[in-house]
Coordinates of C-alpha atoms and ligand atoms in Angstrom, one line a residue:
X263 CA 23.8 84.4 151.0
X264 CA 26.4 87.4 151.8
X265 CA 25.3 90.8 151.4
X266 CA 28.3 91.2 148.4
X267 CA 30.5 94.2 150.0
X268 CA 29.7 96.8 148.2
X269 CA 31.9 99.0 146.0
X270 CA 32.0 102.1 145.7
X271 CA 31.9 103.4 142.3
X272 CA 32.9 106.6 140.7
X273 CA 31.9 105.6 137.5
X274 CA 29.0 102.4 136.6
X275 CA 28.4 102.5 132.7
X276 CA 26.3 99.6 131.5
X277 CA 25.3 99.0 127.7
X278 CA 27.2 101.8 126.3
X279 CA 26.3 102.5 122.6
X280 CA 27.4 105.5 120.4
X281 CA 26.3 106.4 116.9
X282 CA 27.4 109.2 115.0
X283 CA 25.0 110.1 112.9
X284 CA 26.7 111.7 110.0
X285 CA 26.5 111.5 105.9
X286 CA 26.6 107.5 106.8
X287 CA 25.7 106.1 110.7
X288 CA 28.8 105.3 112.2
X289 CA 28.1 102.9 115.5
X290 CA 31.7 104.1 117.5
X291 CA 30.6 102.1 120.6
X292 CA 28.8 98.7 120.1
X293 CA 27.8 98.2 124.1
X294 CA 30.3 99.4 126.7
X295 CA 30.2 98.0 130.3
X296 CA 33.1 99.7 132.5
X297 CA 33.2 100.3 136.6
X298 CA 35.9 102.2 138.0
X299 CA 36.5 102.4 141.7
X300 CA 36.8 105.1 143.9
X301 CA 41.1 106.4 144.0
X302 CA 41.8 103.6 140.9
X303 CA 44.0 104.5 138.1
X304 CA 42.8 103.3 134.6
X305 CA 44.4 103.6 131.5
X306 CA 42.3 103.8 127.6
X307 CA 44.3 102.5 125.0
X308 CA 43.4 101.7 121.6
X309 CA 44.3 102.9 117.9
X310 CA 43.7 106.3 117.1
X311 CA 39.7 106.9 115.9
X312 CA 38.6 103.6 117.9
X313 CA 36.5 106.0 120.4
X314 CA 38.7 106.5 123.6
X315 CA 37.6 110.2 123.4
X316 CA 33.5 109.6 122.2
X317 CA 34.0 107.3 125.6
X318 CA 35.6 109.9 127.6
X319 CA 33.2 112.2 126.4
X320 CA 30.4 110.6 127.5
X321 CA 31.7 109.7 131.1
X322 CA 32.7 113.4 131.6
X323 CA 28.8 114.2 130.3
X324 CA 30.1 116.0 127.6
X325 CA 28.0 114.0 124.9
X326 CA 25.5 111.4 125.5
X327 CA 25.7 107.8 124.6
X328 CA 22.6 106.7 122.1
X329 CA 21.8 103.9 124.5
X330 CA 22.7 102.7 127.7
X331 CA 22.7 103.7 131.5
X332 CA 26.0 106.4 133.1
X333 CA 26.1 106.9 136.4
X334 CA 29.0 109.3 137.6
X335 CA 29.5 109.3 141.4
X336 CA 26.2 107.3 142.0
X337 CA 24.1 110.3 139.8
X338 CA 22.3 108.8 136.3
X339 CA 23.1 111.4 133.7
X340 CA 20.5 110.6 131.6
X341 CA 17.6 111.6 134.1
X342 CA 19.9 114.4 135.3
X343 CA 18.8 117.7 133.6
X344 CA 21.3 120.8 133.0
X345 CA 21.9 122.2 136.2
X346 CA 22.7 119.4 138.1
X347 CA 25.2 117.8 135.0
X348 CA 26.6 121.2 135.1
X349 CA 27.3 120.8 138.8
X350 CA 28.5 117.5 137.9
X351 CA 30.6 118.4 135.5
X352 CA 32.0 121.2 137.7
X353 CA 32.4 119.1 141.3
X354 CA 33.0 115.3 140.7
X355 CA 34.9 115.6 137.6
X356 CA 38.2 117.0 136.6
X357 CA 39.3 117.4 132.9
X358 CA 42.8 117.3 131.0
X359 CA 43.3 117.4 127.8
X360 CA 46.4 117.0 125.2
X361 CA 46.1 120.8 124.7
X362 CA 45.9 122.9 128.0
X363 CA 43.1 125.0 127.0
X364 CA 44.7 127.8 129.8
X365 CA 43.6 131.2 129.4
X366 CA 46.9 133.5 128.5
X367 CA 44.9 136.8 129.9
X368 CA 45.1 135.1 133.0
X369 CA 47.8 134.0 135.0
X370 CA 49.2 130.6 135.7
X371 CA 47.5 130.9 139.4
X372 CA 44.1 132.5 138.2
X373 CA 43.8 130.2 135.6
X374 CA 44.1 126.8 138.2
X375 CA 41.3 128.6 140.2
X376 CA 39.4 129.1 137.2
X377 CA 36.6 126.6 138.3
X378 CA 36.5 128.3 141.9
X379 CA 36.2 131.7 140.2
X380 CA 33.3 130.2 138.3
X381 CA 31.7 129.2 140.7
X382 CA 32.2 131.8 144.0
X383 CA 33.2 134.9 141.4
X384 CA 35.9 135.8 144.2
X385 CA 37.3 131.9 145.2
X386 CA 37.3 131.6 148.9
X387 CA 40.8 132.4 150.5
X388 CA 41.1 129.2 152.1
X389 CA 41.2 127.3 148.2
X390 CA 43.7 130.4 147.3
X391 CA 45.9 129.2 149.9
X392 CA 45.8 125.4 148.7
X393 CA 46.0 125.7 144.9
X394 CA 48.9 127.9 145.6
X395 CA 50.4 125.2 147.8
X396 CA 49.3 122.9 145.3
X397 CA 50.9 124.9 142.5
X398 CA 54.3 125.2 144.8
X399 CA 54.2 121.4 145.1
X400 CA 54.3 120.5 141.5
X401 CA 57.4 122.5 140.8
X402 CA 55.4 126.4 139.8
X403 CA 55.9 128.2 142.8
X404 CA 57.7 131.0 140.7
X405 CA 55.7 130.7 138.1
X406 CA 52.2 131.9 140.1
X407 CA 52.3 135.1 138.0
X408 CA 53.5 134.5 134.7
X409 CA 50.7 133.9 132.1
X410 CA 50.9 130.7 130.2
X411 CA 52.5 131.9 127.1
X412 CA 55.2 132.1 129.0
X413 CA 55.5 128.7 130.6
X414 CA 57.2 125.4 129.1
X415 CA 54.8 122.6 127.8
X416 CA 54.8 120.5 130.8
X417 CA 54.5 123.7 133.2
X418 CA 51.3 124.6 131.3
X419 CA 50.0 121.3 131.5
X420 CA 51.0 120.9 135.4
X421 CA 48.8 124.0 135.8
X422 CA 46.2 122.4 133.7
X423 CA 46.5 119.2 136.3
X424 CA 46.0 121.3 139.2
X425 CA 43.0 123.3 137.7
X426 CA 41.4 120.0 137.3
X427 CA 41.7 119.0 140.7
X428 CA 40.5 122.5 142.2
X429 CA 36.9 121.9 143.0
X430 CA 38.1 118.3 144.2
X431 CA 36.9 116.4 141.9
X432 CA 36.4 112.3 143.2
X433 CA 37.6 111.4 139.1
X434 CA 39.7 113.2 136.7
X435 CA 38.9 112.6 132.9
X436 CA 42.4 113.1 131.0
X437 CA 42.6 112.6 127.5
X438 CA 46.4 111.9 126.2
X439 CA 47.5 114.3 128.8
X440 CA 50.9 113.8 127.4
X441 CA 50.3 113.6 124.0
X442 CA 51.9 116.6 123.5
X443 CA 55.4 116.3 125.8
X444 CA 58.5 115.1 124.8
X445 CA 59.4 111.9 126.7
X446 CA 61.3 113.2 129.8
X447 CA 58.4 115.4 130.4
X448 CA 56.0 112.9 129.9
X449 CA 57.4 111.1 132.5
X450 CA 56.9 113.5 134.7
X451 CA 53.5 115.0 134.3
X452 CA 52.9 111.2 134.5
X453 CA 54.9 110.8 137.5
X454 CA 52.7 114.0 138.9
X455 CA 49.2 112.3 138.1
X456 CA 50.0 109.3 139.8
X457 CA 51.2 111.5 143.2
X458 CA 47.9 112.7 143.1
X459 CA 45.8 109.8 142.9
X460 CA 47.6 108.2 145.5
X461 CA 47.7 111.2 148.0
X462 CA 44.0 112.4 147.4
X463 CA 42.4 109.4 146.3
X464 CA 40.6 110.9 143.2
X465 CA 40.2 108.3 140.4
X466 CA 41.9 108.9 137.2
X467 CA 40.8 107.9 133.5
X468 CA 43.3 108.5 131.4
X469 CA 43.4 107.8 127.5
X470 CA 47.5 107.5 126.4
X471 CA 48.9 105.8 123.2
X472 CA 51.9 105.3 125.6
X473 CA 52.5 101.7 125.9
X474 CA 54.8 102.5 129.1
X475 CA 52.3 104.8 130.5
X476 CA 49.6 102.2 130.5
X477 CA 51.6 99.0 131.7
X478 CA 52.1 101.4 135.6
X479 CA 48.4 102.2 135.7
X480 CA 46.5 99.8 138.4
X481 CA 44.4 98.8 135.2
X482 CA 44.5 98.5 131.1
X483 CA 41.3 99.1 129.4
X484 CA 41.6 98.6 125.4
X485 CA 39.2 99.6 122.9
X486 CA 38.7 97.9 119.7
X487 CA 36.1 97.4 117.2
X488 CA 33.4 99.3 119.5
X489 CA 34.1 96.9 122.4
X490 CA 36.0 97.2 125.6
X491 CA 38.7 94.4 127.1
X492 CA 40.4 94.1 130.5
X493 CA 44.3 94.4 129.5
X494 CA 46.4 95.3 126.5
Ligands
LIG689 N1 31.3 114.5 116.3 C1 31.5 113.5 115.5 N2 30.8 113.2 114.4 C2 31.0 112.2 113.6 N3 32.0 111.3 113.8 C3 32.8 111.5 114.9 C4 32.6 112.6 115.8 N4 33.5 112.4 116.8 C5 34.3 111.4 116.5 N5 33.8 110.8 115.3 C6 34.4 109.5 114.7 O1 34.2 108.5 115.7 C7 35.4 107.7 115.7 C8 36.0 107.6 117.1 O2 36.5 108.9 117.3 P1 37.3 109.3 118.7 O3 36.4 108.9 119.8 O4 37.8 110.7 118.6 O5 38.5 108.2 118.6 P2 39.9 108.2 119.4 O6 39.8 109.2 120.5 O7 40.1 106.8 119.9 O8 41.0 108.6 118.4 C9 36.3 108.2 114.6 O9 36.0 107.4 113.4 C10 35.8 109.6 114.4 O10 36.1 110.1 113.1
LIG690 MG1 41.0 110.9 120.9

């Protein structure tokens, strides 16, 4: 028999189960497989409180799932320990979220080097240089200096995009990035996310109760009831 070609996967998740245990157990995810390829696009959708984010937590190594196996670029994060999820969490993952969580005693560039600077102290000039261009590229170029209370929503969450992508990230973790956009915007911050993936080839994971969002992604994953289907 053929040696099956073999895949290579940012993200292999196999028997993914997630309780909450508050006042009264809640089981959010009943056994989650999901494999995403290196450069794909996927797009969550599913009602609101179905577990897109517990499941977005878990592959980011946020949280951990109550049973079953995560590996993120080939690495099992349940026999990793701290340092090396925190080095996972800081070089092959990028994270958006519907708020931009920016920093507003920073500025709009310092704050998109804000995982260099945590990692060098000074970042290197050479990543300067490329976030800026990166910055320039999605439309901030003028904006380098200005703090974030005083850039528009989708310039905030542009700079929140390229912050993500800063270390280089091989999958970026965004949860509703748009949720909080009006349409035009959203379009365009979506627009922007797709550029990405296609010119850098990082995979994106992104959660969006956008129907038309969803339909352009290269795949529709839907949660309901704890489990996980191919397509809307
Ligand atoms: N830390 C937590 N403790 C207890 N219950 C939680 C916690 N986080 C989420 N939940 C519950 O788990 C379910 C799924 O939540 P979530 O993953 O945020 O859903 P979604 O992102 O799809 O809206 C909801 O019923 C929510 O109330
Ligand atoms: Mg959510």
């Amino acid at each position: 028999m053929a040696e099956p070609t073999k895949v290579d996967l940012v993200v292999d998740a196999v028997g993914l189960r997630k309780t909450y245990f508050g006042a009264r157990p809640l089981e959010v995810l009943h056994g989650i497989d999901l494999r995403i390829a290196a450069g794909e696009f996927v797009a969550i959708i599913g009602q609101s409180g179905s577990g897109k984010s517990t499941l977005l937590n878990i592959l980011g190594a946020l949280d951990r799932p109550t049973d079953g196996t995560v590996r993120i670029d080939g690495v099992d994060l349940a026999t990793a320990d701290e340092d090396r999820l925190a080095e996972l969490r800081n070089h092959s993952i990028g994270f958006v979220f519907q708020f931009h969580f920016l920093l507003d005693e920073f500025t709009c560039l310092e704050n998109a080097l804000m995982p260099l600077a945590i990692e060098h102290g000074v970042p290197p000039a050479e990543d300067v240089e490329r976030i800026t261009e990166l910055l320039r590229r999605v439309g901030l170029g003028d904006r380098l200096r200005n703090r974030p209370s005083m850039l528009s929503g989708g310039e905030a969450q542009r700079t929140a995009i390229v912050r993500a992508l800063a270390n280089r990230p091989r999958l970026v973790l965004a949860d509703e990035p748009t949720g909080n956009l009006d349409s035009k915007t959203t379009t365009e911050v979506y627009a922007l996310l797709r550029e990405l993936n296609q010119e850098t080839g990082v995979a994106f994971v992104m959660v969006t109760h956008n129907d038309d969002l969803a339909a352009q992604a290269d795949r529709i994953l839907r949660i309901e009831d704890g489990s996980l289907f191919e397509g809307r």
